[in-house]
mmCIF file of C-alpha atoms in Angstrom:
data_model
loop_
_atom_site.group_PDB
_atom_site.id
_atom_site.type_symbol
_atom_site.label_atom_id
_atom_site.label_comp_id
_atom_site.label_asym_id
_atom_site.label_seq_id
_atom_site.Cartn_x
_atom_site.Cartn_y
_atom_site.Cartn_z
ATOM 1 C CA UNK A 23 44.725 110.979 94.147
ATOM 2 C CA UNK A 24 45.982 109.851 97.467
ATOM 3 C CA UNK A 25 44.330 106.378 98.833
ATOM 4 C CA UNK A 26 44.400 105.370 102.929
ATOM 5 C CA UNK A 27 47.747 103.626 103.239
ATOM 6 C CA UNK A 28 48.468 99.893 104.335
ATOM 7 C CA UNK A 29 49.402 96.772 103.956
ATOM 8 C CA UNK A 30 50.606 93.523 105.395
ATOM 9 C CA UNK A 31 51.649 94.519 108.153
ATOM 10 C CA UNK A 32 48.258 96.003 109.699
ATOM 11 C CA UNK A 33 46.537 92.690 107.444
ATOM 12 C CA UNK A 34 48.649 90.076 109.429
ATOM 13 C CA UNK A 35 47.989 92.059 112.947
ATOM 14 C CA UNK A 36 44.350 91.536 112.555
ATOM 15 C CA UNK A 37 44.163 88.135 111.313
ATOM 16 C CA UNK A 38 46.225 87.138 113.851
ATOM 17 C CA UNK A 39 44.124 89.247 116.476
ATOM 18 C CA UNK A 40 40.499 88.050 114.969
ATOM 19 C CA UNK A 41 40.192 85.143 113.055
ATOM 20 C CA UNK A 42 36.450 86.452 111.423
ATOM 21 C CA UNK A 43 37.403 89.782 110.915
ATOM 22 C CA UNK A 44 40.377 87.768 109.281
ATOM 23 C CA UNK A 45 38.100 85.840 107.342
ATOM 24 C CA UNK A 46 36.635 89.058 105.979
ATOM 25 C CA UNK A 47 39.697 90.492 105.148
ATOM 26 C CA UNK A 48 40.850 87.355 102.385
ATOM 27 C CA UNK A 49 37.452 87.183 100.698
ATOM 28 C CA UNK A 50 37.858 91.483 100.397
ATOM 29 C CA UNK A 51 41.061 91.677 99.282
ATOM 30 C CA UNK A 52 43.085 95.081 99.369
ATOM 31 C CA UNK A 53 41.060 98.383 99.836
ATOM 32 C CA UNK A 54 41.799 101.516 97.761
ATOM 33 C CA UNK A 55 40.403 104.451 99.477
ATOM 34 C CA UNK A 56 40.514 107.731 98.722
ATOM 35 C CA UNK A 57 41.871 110.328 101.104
ATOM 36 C CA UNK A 58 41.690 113.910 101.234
ATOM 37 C CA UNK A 59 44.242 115.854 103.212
ATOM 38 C CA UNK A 60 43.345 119.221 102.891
ATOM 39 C CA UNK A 61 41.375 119.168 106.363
ATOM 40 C CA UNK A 62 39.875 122.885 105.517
ATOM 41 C CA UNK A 63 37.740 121.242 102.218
ATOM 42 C CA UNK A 64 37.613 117.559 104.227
ATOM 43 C CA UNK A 65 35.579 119.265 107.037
ATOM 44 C CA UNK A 66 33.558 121.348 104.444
ATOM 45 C CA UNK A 67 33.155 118.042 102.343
ATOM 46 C CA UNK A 68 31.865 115.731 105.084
ATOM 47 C CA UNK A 69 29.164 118.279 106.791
ATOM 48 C CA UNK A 70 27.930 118.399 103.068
ATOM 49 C CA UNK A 71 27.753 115.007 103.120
ATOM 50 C CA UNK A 72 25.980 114.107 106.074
ATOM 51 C CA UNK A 73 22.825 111.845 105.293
ATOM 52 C CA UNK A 74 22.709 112.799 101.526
ATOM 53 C CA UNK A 75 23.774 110.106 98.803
ATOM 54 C CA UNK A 76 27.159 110.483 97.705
ATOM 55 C CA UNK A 77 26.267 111.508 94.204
ATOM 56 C CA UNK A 78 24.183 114.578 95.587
ATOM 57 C CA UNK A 79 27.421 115.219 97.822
ATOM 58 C CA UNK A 80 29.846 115.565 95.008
ATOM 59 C CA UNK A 81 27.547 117.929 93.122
ATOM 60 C CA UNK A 82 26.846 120.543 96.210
ATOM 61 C CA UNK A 83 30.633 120.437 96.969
ATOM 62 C CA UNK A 84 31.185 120.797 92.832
ATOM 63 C CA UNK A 85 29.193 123.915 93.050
ATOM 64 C CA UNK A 86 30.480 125.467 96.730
ATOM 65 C CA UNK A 87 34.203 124.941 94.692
ATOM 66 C CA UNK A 88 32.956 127.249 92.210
ATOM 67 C CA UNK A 89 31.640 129.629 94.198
ATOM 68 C CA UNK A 90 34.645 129.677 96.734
ATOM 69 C CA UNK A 91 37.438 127.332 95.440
ATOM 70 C CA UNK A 92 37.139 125.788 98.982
ATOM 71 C CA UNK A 93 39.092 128.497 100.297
ATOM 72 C CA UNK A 94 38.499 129.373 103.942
ATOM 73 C CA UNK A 95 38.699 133.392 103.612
ATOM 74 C CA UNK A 96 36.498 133.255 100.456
ATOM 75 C CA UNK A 97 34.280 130.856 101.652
ATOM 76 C CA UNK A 98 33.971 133.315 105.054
ATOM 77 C CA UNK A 99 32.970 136.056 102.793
ATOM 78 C CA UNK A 100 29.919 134.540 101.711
ATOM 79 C CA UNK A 101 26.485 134.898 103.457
ATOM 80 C CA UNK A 102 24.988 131.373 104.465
ATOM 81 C CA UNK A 103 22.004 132.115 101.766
ATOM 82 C CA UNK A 104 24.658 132.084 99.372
ATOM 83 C CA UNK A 105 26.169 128.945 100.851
ATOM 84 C CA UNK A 106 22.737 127.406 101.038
ATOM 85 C CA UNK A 107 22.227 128.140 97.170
ATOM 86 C CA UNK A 108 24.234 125.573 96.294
ATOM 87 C CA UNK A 109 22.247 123.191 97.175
ATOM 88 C CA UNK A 110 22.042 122.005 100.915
ATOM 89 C CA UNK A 111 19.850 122.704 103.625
ATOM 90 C CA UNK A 112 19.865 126.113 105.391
ATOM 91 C CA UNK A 113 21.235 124.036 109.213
ATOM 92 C CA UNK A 114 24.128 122.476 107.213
ATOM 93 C CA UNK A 115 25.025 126.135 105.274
ATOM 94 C CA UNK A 116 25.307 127.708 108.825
ATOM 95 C CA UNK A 117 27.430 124.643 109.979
ATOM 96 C CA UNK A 118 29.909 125.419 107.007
ATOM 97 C CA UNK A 119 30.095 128.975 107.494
ATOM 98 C CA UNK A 120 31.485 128.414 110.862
ATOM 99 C CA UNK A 121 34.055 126.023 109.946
ATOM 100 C CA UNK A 122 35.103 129.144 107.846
ATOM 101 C CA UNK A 123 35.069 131.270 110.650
ATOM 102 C CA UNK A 124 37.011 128.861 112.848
ATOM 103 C CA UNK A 125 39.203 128.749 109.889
ATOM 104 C CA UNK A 126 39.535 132.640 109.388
ATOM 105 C CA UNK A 127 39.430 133.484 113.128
ATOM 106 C CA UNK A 128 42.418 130.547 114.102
ATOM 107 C CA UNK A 129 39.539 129.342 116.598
ATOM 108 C CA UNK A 130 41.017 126.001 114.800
ATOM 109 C CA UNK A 131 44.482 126.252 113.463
ATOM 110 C CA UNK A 132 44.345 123.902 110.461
ATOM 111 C CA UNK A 133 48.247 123.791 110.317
ATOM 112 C CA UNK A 134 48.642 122.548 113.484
ATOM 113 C CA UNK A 135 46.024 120.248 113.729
ATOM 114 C CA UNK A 136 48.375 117.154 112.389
ATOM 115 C CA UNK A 137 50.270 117.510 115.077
ATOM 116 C CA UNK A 138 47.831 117.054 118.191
ATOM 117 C CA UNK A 139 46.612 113.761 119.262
ATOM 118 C CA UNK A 140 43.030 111.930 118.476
ATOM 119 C CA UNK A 141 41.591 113.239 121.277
ATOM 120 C CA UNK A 142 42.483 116.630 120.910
ATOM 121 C CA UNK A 143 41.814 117.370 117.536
ATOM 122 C CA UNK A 144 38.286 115.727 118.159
ATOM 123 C CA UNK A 145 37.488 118.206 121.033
ATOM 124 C CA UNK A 146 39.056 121.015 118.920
ATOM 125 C CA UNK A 147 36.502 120.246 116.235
ATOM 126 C CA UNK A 148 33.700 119.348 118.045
ATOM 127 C CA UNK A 149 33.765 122.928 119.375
ATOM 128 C CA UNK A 150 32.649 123.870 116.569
ATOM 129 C CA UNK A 151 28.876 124.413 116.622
ATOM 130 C CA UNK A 152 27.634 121.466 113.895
ATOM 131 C CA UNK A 153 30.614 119.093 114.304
ATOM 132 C CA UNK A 154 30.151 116.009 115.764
ATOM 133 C CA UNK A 155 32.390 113.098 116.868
ATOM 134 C CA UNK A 156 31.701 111.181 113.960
ATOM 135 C CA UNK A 157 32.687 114.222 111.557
ATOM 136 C CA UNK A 158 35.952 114.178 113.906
ATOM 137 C CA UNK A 159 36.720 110.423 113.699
ATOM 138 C CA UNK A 160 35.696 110.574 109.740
ATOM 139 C CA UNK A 161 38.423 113.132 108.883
ATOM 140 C CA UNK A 162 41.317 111.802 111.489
ATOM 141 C CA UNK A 163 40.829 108.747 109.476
ATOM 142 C CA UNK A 164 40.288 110.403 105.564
ATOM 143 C CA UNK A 165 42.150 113.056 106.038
ATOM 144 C CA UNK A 166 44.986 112.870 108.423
ATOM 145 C CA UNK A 167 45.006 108.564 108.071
ATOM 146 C CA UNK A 168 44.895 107.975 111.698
ATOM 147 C CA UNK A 169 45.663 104.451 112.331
ATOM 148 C CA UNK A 170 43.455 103.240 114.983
ATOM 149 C CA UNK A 171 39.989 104.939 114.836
ATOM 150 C CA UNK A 172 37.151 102.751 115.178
ATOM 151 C CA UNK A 173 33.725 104.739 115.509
ATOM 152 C CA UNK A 174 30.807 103.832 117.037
ATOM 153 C CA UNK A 175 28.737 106.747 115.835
ATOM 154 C CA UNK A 176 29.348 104.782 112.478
ATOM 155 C CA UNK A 177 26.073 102.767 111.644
ATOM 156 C CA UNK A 178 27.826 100.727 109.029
ATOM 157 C CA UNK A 179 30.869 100.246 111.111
ATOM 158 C CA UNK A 180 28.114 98.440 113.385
ATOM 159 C CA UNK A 181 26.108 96.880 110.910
ATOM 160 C CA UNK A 182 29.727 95.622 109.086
ATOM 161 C CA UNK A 183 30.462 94.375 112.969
ATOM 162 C CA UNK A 184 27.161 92.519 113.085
ATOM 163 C CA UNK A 185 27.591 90.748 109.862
ATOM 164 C CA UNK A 186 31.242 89.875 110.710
ATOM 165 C CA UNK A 187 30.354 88.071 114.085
ATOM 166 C CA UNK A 188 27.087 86.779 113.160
ATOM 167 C CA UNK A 189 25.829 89.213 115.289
ATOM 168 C CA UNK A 190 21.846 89.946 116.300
ATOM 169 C CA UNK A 191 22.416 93.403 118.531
ATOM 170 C CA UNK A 192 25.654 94.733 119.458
ATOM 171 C CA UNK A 193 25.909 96.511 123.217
ATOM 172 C CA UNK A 194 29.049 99.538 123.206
ATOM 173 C CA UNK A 195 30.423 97.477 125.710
ATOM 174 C CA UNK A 196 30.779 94.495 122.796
ATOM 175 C CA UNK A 197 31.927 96.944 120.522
ATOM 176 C CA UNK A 198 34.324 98.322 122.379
ATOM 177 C CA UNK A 199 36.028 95.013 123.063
ATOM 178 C CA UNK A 200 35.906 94.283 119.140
ATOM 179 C CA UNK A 201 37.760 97.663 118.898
ATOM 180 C CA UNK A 202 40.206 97.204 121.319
ATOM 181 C CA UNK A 203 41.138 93.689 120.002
ATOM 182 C CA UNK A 204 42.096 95.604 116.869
ATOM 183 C CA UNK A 205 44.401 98.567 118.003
ATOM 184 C CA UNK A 206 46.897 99.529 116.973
ATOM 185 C CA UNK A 207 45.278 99.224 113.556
ATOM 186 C CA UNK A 208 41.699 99.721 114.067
ATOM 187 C CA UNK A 209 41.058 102.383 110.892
ATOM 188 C CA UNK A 210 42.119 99.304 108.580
ATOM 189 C CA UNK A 211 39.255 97.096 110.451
ATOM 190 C CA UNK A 212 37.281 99.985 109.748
ATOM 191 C CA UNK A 213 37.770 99.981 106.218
ATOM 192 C CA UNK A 214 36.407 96.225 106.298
ATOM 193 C CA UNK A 215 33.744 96.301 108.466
ATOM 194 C CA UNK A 216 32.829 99.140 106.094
ATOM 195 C CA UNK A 217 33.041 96.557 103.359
ATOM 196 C CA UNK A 218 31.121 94.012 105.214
ATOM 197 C CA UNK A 219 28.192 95.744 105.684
#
């Protein structure tokens, strides 16, 4: 079990940057979450996940593992009704059975992934017919611990934003200025606005 590394460092940044986000941070406390970094079954994982409780998640990515093992040739093999059978809706099967063929085909090089920058490896992904930004920002930070992803596709990130600032409505241009107060570190705020909301 791996969990999103940091520590005082990244703390002291932000409460030093933000004194509410600070705030937030002392009545929290330390974070523990988990992290996947096998980016094949992180990919698979969060399309799954996508507007379904996480309960329902776990058991439709239970099943797909028995099926496939999340392996990317096996899981290729499959026909999307088989994908589908295990529980997800027919759009979302299709969406995984391209990440396998991206997989399979190299159209996205797995390996080599760690080693491109934010931006790339969210245009890389988003190529992929079903993978959206969020998806992107959601593994860079769960899977390959990115340090300074904030995302505004997030609707909790927002709602955590509101709450921290005593917030009514929150523009991108606001949000944006929030996120740029906390770079470097901004996948740390994340993990407390996440908490705040």
């Amino acid at each position: 079990m791996k969990y999103f590394e940091y520590g005082e460092t990244e703390l002291a940044h932000l409460r030093k940057k933000d004194k509410k986000l600070g705030a937030a941070i002392d009545s929290i406390g330390m974070i523990r979450r988990e992290v996947n970094t096998d980016l094949f079954s992180a990919l698979v994982d969060s399309v799954v996940s996508q507007q379904i409780s996480s309960k329902a998640a776990a058991t439709v990515c239970q099943r797909l593992t028995d099926l496939c093992g999340m392996d990317s040739k096996k899981l290729n093999v499959l026909t999307v009704e088989e994908i589908q059978a295990c529980g997800m809706s027919m759009r979302k099967a299709s969406y995984i059975k391209n990440i396998a063929v991206a997989a399979v085909t190299k159209a996205i090089d797995f390996e080599t992934l760690p080693t491109m920058s934010d931006g790339e490896i969210i245009k890389a992904l988003t190529a992929i017919k079903g993978i959206g930004v969020w998806t992107a920002e959601m593994l860079l930070i769960f899977s390959l611990m990115r340090p300074n992803i904030v995302s505004y596709g997030d609707l909790a990130i927002r709602r955590g934003m509101m709450n921290v600032y005593g917030l009514k409505e929150l523009s991108k241009e606001k949000f944006m200025r929030y996120a740029k107060r906390y770079a470097p570190y901004g996948s740390v705020a994340s993990l407390y606005l996440w908490e705040s909301s």
